mmCIF file with all atom_site columns, C-alpha atoms in Angstrom:
data_model
loop_
_atom_site.group_PDB
_atom_site.id
_atom_site.type_symbol
_atom_site.label_atom_id
_atom_site.label_alt_id
_atom_site.label_comp_id
_atom_site.label_asym_id
_atom_site.label_entity_id
_atom_site.label_seq_id
_atom_site.pdbx_PDB_ins_code
_atom_site.Cartn_x
_atom_site.Cartn_y
_atom_site.Cartn_z
_atom_site.occupancy
_atom_site.B_iso_or_equiv
_atom_site.pdbx_formal_charge
_atom_site.auth_seq_id
_atom_site.auth_comp_id
_atom_site.auth_asym_id
_atom_site.auth_atom_id
_atom_site.pdbx_PDB_model_num
ATOM 1   C CA . MET A 1 1   ? 6.259  -44.631 72.640  1.00 0.00 ? 398 MET A CA 1
ATOM 2   C CA . VAL A 1 2   ? 5.660  -44.526 68.759  1.00 0.00 ? 399 VAL A CA 1
ATOM 3   C CA . TRP A 1 3   ? 2.864  -41.855 67.416  1.00 0.00 ? 400 TRP A CA 1
ATOM 4   C CA . ARG A 1 4   ? 2.555  -42.302 63.738  1.00 0.00 ? 401 ARG A CA 1
ATOM 5   C CA . ALA A 1 5   ? 1.842  -40.110 60.553  1.00 0.00 ? 402 ALA A CA 1
ATOM 6   C CA . PRO A 1 6   ? -2.103 -40.519 59.438  1.00 0.00 ? 403 PRO A CA 1
ATOM 7   C CA . GLY A 1 7   ? -1.560 -43.224 56.845  1.00 0.00 ? 404 GLY A CA 1
ATOM 8   C CA . HIS A 1 8   ? 1.595  -44.415 57.588  1.00 0.00 ? 405 HIS A CA 1
ATOM 9   C CA . ALA A 1 9   ? 1.931  -48.388 58.303  1.00 0.00 ? 406 ALA A CA 1
ATOM 10  C CA . ASP A 1 10  ? 5.119  -48.215 59.568  1.00 0.00 ? 407 ASP A CA 1
ATOM 11  C CA . VAL A 1 11  ? 7.866  -45.611 61.007  1.00 0.00 ? 408 VAL A CA 1
ATOM 12  C CA . ALA A 1 12  ? 8.712  -43.853 57.408  1.00 0.00 ? 409 ALA A CA 1
ATOM 13  C CA . ARG A 1 13  ? 9.838  -39.887 58.396  1.00 0.00 ? 410 ARG A CA 1
ATOM 14  C CA . PRO A 1 14  ? 10.793 -39.614 61.977  1.00 0.00 ? 411 PRO A CA 1
ATOM 15  C CA . VAL A 1 15  ? 11.789 -37.051 64.471  1.00 0.00 ? 412 VAL A CA 1
ATOM 16  C CA . LEU A 1 16  ? 13.120 -39.178 67.365  1.00 0.00 ? 413 LEU A CA 1
ATOM 17  C CA . VAL A 1 17  ? 12.372 -36.984 70.946  1.00 0.00 ? 414 VAL A CA 1
ATOM 18  C CA . ALA A 1 18  ? 14.591 -38.193 74.215  1.00 0.00 ? 415 ALA A CA 1
ATOM 19  C CA . GLU A 1 19  ? 12.940 -37.507 77.482  1.00 0.00 ? 416 GLU A CA 1
ATOM 20  C CA . GLY A 1 20  ? 13.724 -35.232 80.068  1.00 0.00 ? 417 GLY A CA 1
ATOM 21  C CA . PHE A 1 21  ? 15.678 -35.847 83.502  1.00 0.00 ? 418 PHE A CA 1
ATOM 22  C CA . PRO A 1 22  ? 14.848 -37.605 85.616  1.00 0.00 ? 419 PRO A CA 1
ATOM 23  C CA . GLY A 1 23  ? 12.836 -40.406 82.783  1.00 0.00 ? 420 GLY A CA 1
ATOM 24  C CA . GLY A 1 24  ? 10.136 -42.788 83.471  1.00 0.00 ? 421 GLY A CA 1
ATOM 25  C CA . TYR A 1 25  ? 7.171  -39.855 82.452  1.00 0.00 ? 422 TYR A CA 1
ATOM 26  C CA . PRO A 1 26  ? 4.249  -41.741 80.954  1.00 0.00 ? 423 PRO A CA 1
ATOM 27  C CA . ALA A 1 27  ? 3.302  -41.976 77.512  1.00 0.00 ? 424 ALA A CA 1
ATOM 28  C CA . ASP A 1 28  ? 0.515  -39.000 77.315  1.00 0.00 ? 425 ASP A CA 1
ATOM 29  C CA . TYR A 1 29  ? 2.230  -36.515 79.358  1.00 0.00 ? 426 TYR A CA 1
ATOM 30  C CA . LEU A 1 30  ? 5.102  -36.633 76.982  1.00 0.00 ? 427 LEU A CA 1
ATOM 31  C CA . TYR A 1 31  ? 2.988  -36.126 74.029  1.00 0.00 ? 428 TYR A CA 1
ATOM 32  C CA . GLU A 1 32  ? 0.726  -33.378 75.457  1.00 0.00 ? 429 GLU A CA 1
ATOM 33  C CA . LEU A 1 33  ? 4.093  -32.044 76.658  1.00 0.00 ? 430 LEU A CA 1
ATOM 34  C CA . LEU A 1 34  ? 5.010  -32.021 73.181  1.00 0.00 ? 431 LEU A CA 1
ATOM 35  C CA . ASP A 1 35  ? 1.858  -30.882 71.575  1.00 0.00 ? 432 ASP A CA 1
ATOM 36  C CA . GLN A 1 36  ? 1.719  -27.900 73.415  1.00 0.00 ? 433 GLN A CA 1
ATOM 37  C CA . GLY A 1 37  ? 0.709  -25.176 70.667  1.00 0.00 ? 434 GLY A CA 1
ATOM 38  C CA . GLY A 1 38  ? -0.167 -28.114 68.437  1.00 0.00 ? 435 GLY A CA 1
ATOM 39  C CA . LEU A 1 39  ? 3.763  -29.027 67.721  1.00 0.00 ? 436 LEU A CA 1
ATOM 40  C CA . ALA A 1 40  ? 2.946  -33.181 67.418  1.00 0.00 ? 437 ALA A CA 1
ATOM 41  C CA . THR A 1 41  ? 0.026  -32.798 65.743  1.00 0.00 ? 438 THR A CA 1
ATOM 42  C CA . ALA A 1 42  ? 1.059  -30.484 63.097  1.00 0.00 ? 439 ALA A CA 1
ATOM 43  C CA . LEU A 1 43  ? 4.736  -32.893 62.836  1.00 0.00 ? 440 LEU A CA 1
ATOM 44  C CA . ARG A 1 44  ? 2.136  -35.905 61.965  1.00 0.00 ? 441 ARG A CA 1
ATOM 45  C CA . ALA A 1 45  ? -0.249 -34.062 59.766  1.00 0.00 ? 442 ALA A CA 1
ATOM 46  C CA . ARG A 1 46  ? 3.010  -32.666 57.909  1.00 0.00 ? 443 ARG A CA 1
ATOM 47  C CA . GLY A 1 47  ? 3.807  -36.749 57.525  1.00 0.00 ? 444 GLY A CA 1
ATOM 48  C CA . ARG A 1 48  ? 6.523  -37.253 59.957  1.00 0.00 ? 445 ARG A CA 1
ATOM 49  C CA . ASP A 1 49  ? 6.113  -40.074 62.497  1.00 0.00 ? 446 ASP A CA 1
ATOM 50  C CA . LEU A 1 50  ? 6.792  -38.957 66.560  1.00 0.00 ? 447 LEU A CA 1
ATOM 51  C CA . VAL A 1 51  ? 9.390  -41.183 68.214  1.00 0.00 ? 448 VAL A CA 1
ATOM 52  C CA . VAL A 1 52  ? 9.655  -40.507 71.646  1.00 0.00 ? 449 VAL A CA 1
ATOM 53  C CA . VAL A 1 53  ? 12.354 -42.110 73.252  1.00 0.00 ? 450 VAL A CA 1
ATOM 54  C CA . GLY A 1 54  ? 11.697 -43.401 77.217  1.00 0.00 ? 451 GLY A CA 1
ATOM 55  C CA . PHE A 1 55  ? 14.257 -44.081 79.944  1.00 0.00 ? 452 PHE A CA 1
ATOM 56  C CA . ASP A 1 56  ? 13.707 -46.656 82.218  1.00 0.00 ? 453 ASP A CA 1
ATOM 57  C CA . ALA A 1 57  ? 16.548 -45.535 84.524  1.00 0.00 ? 454 ALA A CA 1
ATOM 58  C CA . GLY A 1 58  ? 16.737 -41.553 83.454  1.00 0.00 ? 455 GLY A CA 1
ATOM 59  C CA . ALA A 1 59  ? 18.923 -40.818 86.487  1.00 0.00 ? 456 ALA A CA 1
ATOM 60  C CA . GLY A 1 60  ? 21.261 -42.946 85.460  1.00 0.00 ? 457 GLY A CA 1
ATOM 61  C CA . PRO A 1 61  ? 24.659 -42.220 83.205  1.00 0.00 ? 458 PRO A CA 1
ATOM 62  C CA . ILE A 1 62  ? 24.028 -40.093 80.349  1.00 0.00 ? 459 ILE A CA 1
ATOM 63  C CA . GLY A 1 63  ? 26.424 -42.561 78.462  1.00 0.00 ? 460 GLY A CA 1
ATOM 64  C CA . ARG A 1 64  ? 24.138 -45.353 79.217  1.00 0.00 ? 461 ARG A CA 1
ATOM 65  C CA . ASN A 1 65  ? 21.016 -43.515 78.324  1.00 0.00 ? 462 ASN A CA 1
ATOM 66  C CA . ALA A 1 66  ? 22.536 -42.720 74.859  1.00 0.00 ? 463 ALA A CA 1
ATOM 67  C CA . ARG A 1 67  ? 23.006 -46.169 73.969  1.00 0.00 ? 464 ARG A CA 1
ATOM 68  C CA . VAL A 1 68  ? 19.418 -46.559 73.818  1.00 0.00 ? 465 VAL A CA 1
ATOM 69  C CA . VAL A 1 69  ? 18.967 -43.455 72.158  1.00 0.00 ? 466 VAL A CA 1
ATOM 70  C CA . ALA A 1 70  ? 21.970 -45.215 69.963  1.00 0.00 ? 467 ALA A CA 1
ATOM 71  C CA . ALA A 1 71  ? 19.431 -48.012 69.189  1.00 0.00 ? 468 ALA A CA 1
ATOM 72  C CA . CYS A 1 72  ? 16.330 -46.416 68.837  1.00 0.00 ? 469 CYS A CA 1
ATOM 73  C CA . ILE A 1 73  ? 18.291 -44.507 65.689  1.00 0.00 ? 470 ILE A CA 1
ATOM 74  C CA . ALA A 1 74  ? 19.650 -48.196 64.745  1.00 0.00 ? 471 ALA A CA 1
ATOM 75  C CA . GLU A 1 75  ? 16.303 -49.035 64.462  1.00 0.00 ? 472 GLU A CA 1
ATOM 76  C CA . ALA A 1 76  ? 14.501 -45.729 62.828  1.00 0.00 ? 473 ALA A CA 1
ATOM 77  C CA . ARG A 1 77  ? 17.538 -46.591 60.407  1.00 0.00 ? 474 ARG A CA 1
ATOM 78  C CA . ARG A 1 78  ? 16.222 -50.079 59.846  1.00 0.00 ? 475 ARG A CA 1
ATOM 79  C CA . ARG A 1 79  ? 13.005 -49.260 58.612  1.00 0.00 ? 476 ARG A CA 1
ATOM 80  C CA . THR A 1 80  ? 13.594 -46.013 56.437  1.00 0.00 ? 477 THR A CA 1
ATOM 81  C CA . ALA A 1 81  ? 16.429 -44.641 54.415  1.00 0.00 ? 478 ALA A CA 1
ATOM 82  C CA . ALA A 1 82  ? 14.094 -41.438 55.169  1.00 0.00 ? 479 ALA A CA 1
ATOM 83  C CA . PRO A 1 83  ? 16.894 -38.673 56.993  1.00 0.00 ? 480 PRO A CA 1
ATOM 84  C CA . LEU A 1 84  ? 16.308 -38.481 60.862  1.00 0.00 ? 481 LEU A CA 1
ATOM 85  C CA . ALA A 1 85  ? 15.225 -35.699 62.882  1.00 0.00 ? 482 ALA A CA 1
ATOM 86  C CA . VAL A 1 86  ? 17.139 -36.286 66.276  1.00 0.00 ? 483 VAL A CA 1
ATOM 87  C CA . GLY A 1 87  ? 16.987 -34.684 69.559  1.00 0.00 ? 484 GLY A CA 1
ATOM 88  C CA . GLY A 1 88  ? 15.482 -33.812 72.890  1.00 0.00 ? 485 GLY A CA 1
ATOM 89  C CA . VAL A 1 89  ? 13.872 -32.548 75.837  1.00 0.00 ? 486 VAL A CA 1
ATOM 90  C CA . SER A 1 90  ? 16.074 -31.257 78.467  1.00 0.00 ? 487 SER A CA 1
ATOM 91  C CA . MET A 1 91  ? 18.102 -33.932 79.855  1.00 0.00 ? 488 MET A CA 1
ATOM 92  C CA . GLY A 1 92  ? 17.442 -35.571 76.665  1.00 0.00 ? 489 GLY A CA 1
ATOM 93  C CA . GLY A 1 93  ? 18.684 -33.517 74.441  1.00 0.00 ? 490 GLY A CA 1
ATOM 94  C CA . LEU A 1 94  ? 22.321 -33.659 76.190  1.00 0.00 ? 491 LEU A CA 1
ATOM 95  C CA . VAL A 1 95  ? 21.610 -38.039 75.612  1.00 0.00 ? 492 VAL A CA 1
ATOM 96  C CA . ALA A 1 96  ? 21.181 -37.416 72.092  1.00 0.00 ? 493 ALA A CA 1
ATOM 97  C CA . ARG A 1 97  ? 23.867 -35.489 71.332  1.00 0.00 ? 494 ARG A CA 1
ATOM 98  C CA . TYR A 1 98  ? 26.129 -37.798 73.355  1.00 0.00 ? 495 TYR A CA 1
ATOM 99  C CA . ALA A 1 99  ? 24.578 -40.370 70.935  1.00 0.00 ? 496 ALA A CA 1
ATOM 100 C CA . LEU A 1 100 ? 24.872 -38.820 67.397  1.00 0.00 ? 497 LEU A CA 1
ATOM 101 C CA . ALA A 1 101 ? 28.588 -37.879 69.265  1.00 0.00 ? 498 ALA A CA 1
ATOM 102 C CA . TRP A 1 102 ? 28.590 -41.818 69.773  1.00 0.00 ? 499 TRP A CA 1
ATOM 103 C CA . LEU A 1 103 ? 27.671 -43.078 66.590  1.00 0.00 ? 500 LEU A CA 1
ATOM 104 C CA . GLU A 1 104 ? 29.783 -40.804 64.579  1.00 0.00 ? 501 GLU A CA 1
ATOM 105 C CA . SER A 1 105 ? 32.929 -41.876 66.465  1.00 0.00 ? 502 SER A CA 1
ATOM 106 C CA . THR A 1 106 ? 31.897 -45.471 65.627  1.00 0.00 ? 503 THR A CA 1
ATOM 107 C CA . GLY A 1 107 ? 31.600 -44.680 61.968  1.00 0.00 ? 504 GLY A CA 1
ATOM 108 C CA . ALA A 1 108 ? 28.083 -45.597 62.117  1.00 0.00 ? 505 ALA A CA 1
ATOM 109 C CA . ASP A 1 109 ? 25.956 -43.922 59.773  1.00 0.00 ? 506 ASP A CA 1
ATOM 110 C CA . HIS A 1 110 ? 22.754 -42.371 62.107  1.00 0.00 ? 507 HIS A CA 1
ATOM 111 C CA . GLY A 1 111 ? 20.828 -40.840 58.545  1.00 0.00 ? 508 GLY A CA 1
ATOM 112 C CA . THR A 1 112 ? 20.259 -37.756 60.783  1.00 0.00 ? 509 THR A CA 1
ATOM 113 C CA . ASP A 1 113 ? 20.163 -34.220 58.973  1.00 0.00 ? 510 ASP A CA 1
ATOM 114 C CA . VAL A 1 114 ? 18.563 -32.542 61.778  1.00 0.00 ? 511 VAL A CA 1
ATOM 115 C CA . TYR A 1 115 ? 19.212 -32.315 65.996  1.00 0.00 ? 512 TYR A CA 1
ATOM 116 C CA . PHE A 1 116 ? 17.821 -30.346 67.732  1.00 0.00 ? 513 PHE A CA 1
ATOM 117 C CA . SER A 1 117 ? 16.878 -29.218 71.300  1.00 0.00 ? 514 SER A CA 1
ATOM 118 C CA . VAL A 1 118 ? 14.433 -27.844 73.653  1.00 0.00 ? 515 VAL A CA 1
ATOM 119 C CA . ASP A 1 119 ? 15.808 -25.967 77.165  1.00 0.00 ? 516 ASP A CA 1
ATOM 120 C CA . THR A 1 120 ? 18.931 -29.029 77.014  1.00 0.00 ? 517 THR A CA 1
ATOM 121 C CA . PRO A 1 121 ? 21.685 -27.324 79.507  1.00 0.00 ? 518 PRO A CA 1
ATOM 122 C CA . HIS A 1 122 ? 24.552 -27.613 77.069  1.00 0.00 ? 519 HIS A CA 1
ATOM 123 C CA . GLY A 1 123 ? 26.623 -25.140 79.037  1.00 0.00 ? 520 GLY A CA 1
ATOM 124 C CA . GLY A 1 124 ? 25.626 -26.819 82.619  1.00 0.00 ? 521 GLY A CA 1
ATOM 125 C CA . ALA A 1 125 ? 22.157 -25.875 84.725  1.00 0.00 ? 522 ALA A CA 1
ATOM 126 C CA . TYR A 1 126 ? 22.022 -24.471 87.478  1.00 0.00 ? 523 TYR A CA 1
ATOM 127 C CA . THR A 1 127 ? 19.960 -25.504 90.895  1.00 0.00 ? 524 THR A CA 1
ATOM 128 C CA . CYS A 1 128 ? 20.315 -23.049 93.865  1.00 0.00 ? 525 CYS A CA 1
ATOM 129 C CA . LEU A 1 129 ? 23.061 -24.087 95.963  1.00 0.00 ? 526 LEU A CA 1
ATOM 130 C CA . ALA A 1 130 ? 20.789 -23.328 99.051  1.00 0.00 ? 527 ALA A CA 1
ATOM 131 C CA . ASP A 1 131 ? 18.079 -26.064 98.153  1.00 0.00 ? 528 ASP A CA 1
ATOM 132 C CA . GLN A 1 132 ? 21.155 -28.537 97.421  1.00 0.00 ? 529 GLN A CA 1
ATOM 133 C CA . TRP A 1 133 ? 22.071 -27.742 100.581 1.00 0.00 ? 530 TRP A CA 1
ATOM 134 C CA . PHE A 1 134 ? 18.560 -28.215 102.305 1.00 0.00 ? 531 PHE A CA 1
ATOM 135 C CA . ALA A 1 135 ? 18.391 -31.291 101.083 1.00 0.00 ? 532 ALA A CA 1
ATOM 136 C CA . GLN A 1 136 ? 21.662 -32.824 102.442 1.00 0.00 ? 533 GLN A CA 1
ATOM 137 C CA . PHE A 1 137 ? 21.264 -31.631 105.580 1.00 0.00 ? 534 PHE A CA 1
ATOM 138 C CA . PHE A 1 138 ? 17.770 -32.714 106.141 1.00 0.00 ? 535 PHE A CA 1
ATOM 139 C CA . ARG A 1 139 ? 17.470 -36.036 104.211 1.00 0.00 ? 536 ARG A CA 1
ATOM 140 C CA . ARG A 1 140 ? 17.642 -38.203 107.832 1.00 0.00 ? 537 ARG A CA 1
ATOM 141 C CA . ALA A 1 141 ? 14.594 -36.234 109.173 1.00 0.00 ? 538 ALA A CA 1
ATOM 142 C CA . SER A 1 142 ? 12.443 -35.288 106.048 1.00 0.00 ? 539 SER A CA 1
ATOM 143 C CA . PRO A 1 143 ? 11.120 -37.933 103.760 1.00 0.00 ? 540 PRO A CA 1
ATOM 144 C CA . ALA A 1 144 ? 10.827 -35.438 101.153 1.00 0.00 ? 541 ALA A CA 1
ATOM 145 C CA . ALA A 1 145 ? 14.378 -33.958 101.484 1.00 0.00 ? 542 ALA A CA 1
ATOM 146 C CA . ARG A 1 146 ? 15.434 -37.324 101.157 1.00 0.00 ? 543 ARG A CA 1
ATOM 147 C CA . THR A 1 147 ? 13.716 -37.758 97.824  1.00 0.00 ? 544 THR A CA 1
ATOM 148 C CA . LEU A 1 148 ? 15.044 -34.676 96.748  1.00 0.00 ? 545 LEU A CA 1
ATOM 149 C CA . ALA A 1 149 ? 18.481 -35.507 97.488  1.00 0.00 ? 546 ALA A CA 1
ATOM 150 C CA . MET A 1 150 ? 18.248 -39.260 95.855  1.00 0.00 ? 547 MET A CA 1
ATOM 151 C CA . VAL A 1 151 ? 17.330 -36.826 92.732  1.00 0.00 ? 548 VAL A CA 1
ATOM 152 C CA . LEU A 1 152 ? 20.132 -34.619 93.278  1.00 0.00 ? 549 LEU A CA 1
ATOM 153 C CA . ASP A 1 153 ? 22.953 -36.944 93.682  1.00 0.00 ? 550 ASP A CA 1
ATOM 154 C CA . ALA A 1 154 ? 21.794 -39.183 90.457  1.00 0.00 ? 551 ALA A CA 1
ATOM 155 C CA . PRO A 1 155 ? 24.401 -39.252 88.079  1.00 0.00 ? 552 PRO A CA 1
ATOM 156 C CA . ALA A 1 156 ? 22.234 -37.774 85.439  1.00 0.00 ? 553 ALA A CA 1
ATOM 157 C CA . ASN A 1 157 ? 22.110 -34.858 87.423  1.00 0.00 ? 554 ASN A CA 1
ATOM 158 C CA . GLN A 1 158 ? 25.548 -34.595 88.604  1.00 0.00 ? 555 GLN A CA 1
ATOM 159 C CA . GLN A 1 159 ? 26.810 -34.924 85.085  1.00 0.00 ? 556 GLN A CA 1
ATOM 160 C CA . PHE A 1 160 ? 24.670 -31.398 84.244  1.00 0.00 ? 557 PHE A CA 1
ATOM 161 C CA . VAL A 1 161 ? 24.337 -29.274 87.095  1.00 0.00 ? 558 VAL A CA 1
ATOM 162 C CA . LEU A 1 162 ? 27.334 -26.635 87.178  1.00 0.00 ? 559 LEU A CA 1
ATOM 163 C CA . ARG A 1 163 ? 28.211 -27.172 90.870  1.00 0.00 ? 560 ARG A CA 1
ATOM 164 C CA . TRP A 1 164 ? 26.798 -29.881 93.013  1.00 0.00 ? 561 TRP A CA 1
ATOM 165 C CA . VAL A 1 165 ? 26.678 -29.336 96.950  1.00 0.00 ? 562 VAL A CA 1
ATOM 166 C CA . ASN A 1 166 ? 28.467 -32.635 98.626  1.00 0.00 ? 563 ASN A CA 1
ATOM 167 C CA . GLY A 1 167 ? 28.917 -32.866 102.167 1.00 0.00 ? 564 GLY A CA 1
ATOM 168 C CA . GLY A 1 168 ? 28.749 -29.760 102.490 1.00 0.00 ? 565 GLY A CA 1
ATOM 169 C CA . THR A 1 169 ? 30.812 -28.195 99.580  1.00 0.00 ? 566 THR A CA 1
ATOM 170 C CA . ALA A 1 170 ? 29.830 -27.027 96.378  1.00 0.00 ? 567 ALA A CA 1
ATOM 171 C CA . ALA A 1 171 ? 31.800 -28.118 92.974  1.00 0.00 ? 568 ALA A CA 1
ATOM 172 C CA . GLU A 1 172 ? 32.073 -29.715 89.837  1.00 0.00 ? 569 GLU A CA 1
ATOM 173 C CA . SER A 1 173 ? 30.990 -33.279 90.381  1.00 0.00 ? 570 SER A CA 1
ATOM 174 C CA . PRO A 1 174 ? 33.552 -35.329 89.061  1.00 0.00 ? 571 PRO A CA 1
ATOM 175 C CA . LEU A 1 175 ? 31.160 -37.313 86.790  1.00 0.00 ? 572 LEU A CA 1
ATOM 176 C CA . ARG A 1 176 ? 30.469 -33.867 85.137  1.00 0.00 ? 573 ARG A CA 1
ATOM 177 C CA . ALA A 1 177 ? 33.916 -33.446 84.618  1.00 0.00 ? 574 ALA A CA 1
ATOM 178 C CA . ARG A 1 178 ? 34.238 -37.433 82.743  1.00 0.00 ? 575 ARG A CA 1
ATOM 179 C CA . PHE A 1 179 ? 31.069 -36.928 80.717  1.00 0.00 ? 576 PHE A CA 1
ATOM 180 C CA . LEU A 1 180 ? 32.742 -33.326 79.491  1.00 0.00 ? 577 LEU A CA 1
ATOM 181 C CA . ALA A 1 181 ? 35.838 -34.656 78.530  1.00 0.00 ? 578 ALA A CA 1
ATOM 182 C CA . ASP A 1 182 ? 34.416 -37.961 77.393  1.00 0.00 ? 579 ASP A CA 1
ATOM 183 C CA . LEU A 1 183 ? 31.945 -36.018 75.025  1.00 0.00 ? 580 LEU A CA 1
ATOM 184 C CA . HIS A 1 184 ? 34.863 -33.571 74.440  1.00 0.00 ? 581 HIS A CA 1
ATOM 185 C CA . ALA A 1 185 ? 37.128 -36.646 73.270  1.00 0.00 ? 582 ALA A CA 1
ATOM 186 C CA . LEU A 1 186 ? 33.726 -37.878 71.152  1.00 0.00 ? 583 LEU A CA 1
ATOM 187 C CA . GLY A 1 187 ? 34.249 -34.255 69.197  1.00 0.00 ? 584 GLY A CA 1
ATOM 188 C CA . ASP A 1 188 ? 31.403 -32.493 71.173  1.00 0.00 ? 585 ASP A CA 1
ATOM 189 C CA . TRP A 1 189 ? 28.736 -32.910 67.884  1.00 0.00 ? 586 TRP A CA 1
#
C-alpha cells in the first residue's frame, strides 16, 4: 500500500514499513495505526512516501515474508535513487531486518540508510505459557481456543516467541533456533 507525499506522482522518498503479526490487515487500519500522533501525516507533509508492506501469509516463515520486503525494496530502488528508510512494526521489524541482512549477504544494493523497528521482539517475545497451554488443551472443545492455538503454532510465532508450548512442554521451538541461526549466518544486521 502506498501513500505518496503531496505533489509526488511516483514514489520518490520512500519509508517502507512492514506490518506486524499475523499480517493481512486492512489498508485503512494500517494507515491509522501509523498515523497515531500524526506520524504518517507528518512524514508525507515532509515529502516522504509511505509504503506499507502487507503480507497475505504473515503468519508464515519470517524468511519467506522477508523476500516480499526485499522485492518492495528492489521496486523502490527502481523508482528512486533516494536513500530508503526501512523497518517494521512488531514482527514486521524482524521481517525487515532479515530482508536487509539477506540483501547484504547477496551483495544487493538495498540503498537503506535508516533501519527502524517499533515494538519488535528482537530478543524474543513472551506469550504467557498458561495461555498457550490453555489454547492447546481446549483446542478440540472450543473454536476460540482452536483459533488461538493455530496462531500460536504458526511458523512466524514459533520463530519469535521465546518459549512455545507443544505437547504440554514449554521450550524454544526448533523453528526459532533455526531462524536465529539463519539470521546470525546472514550477519544479524
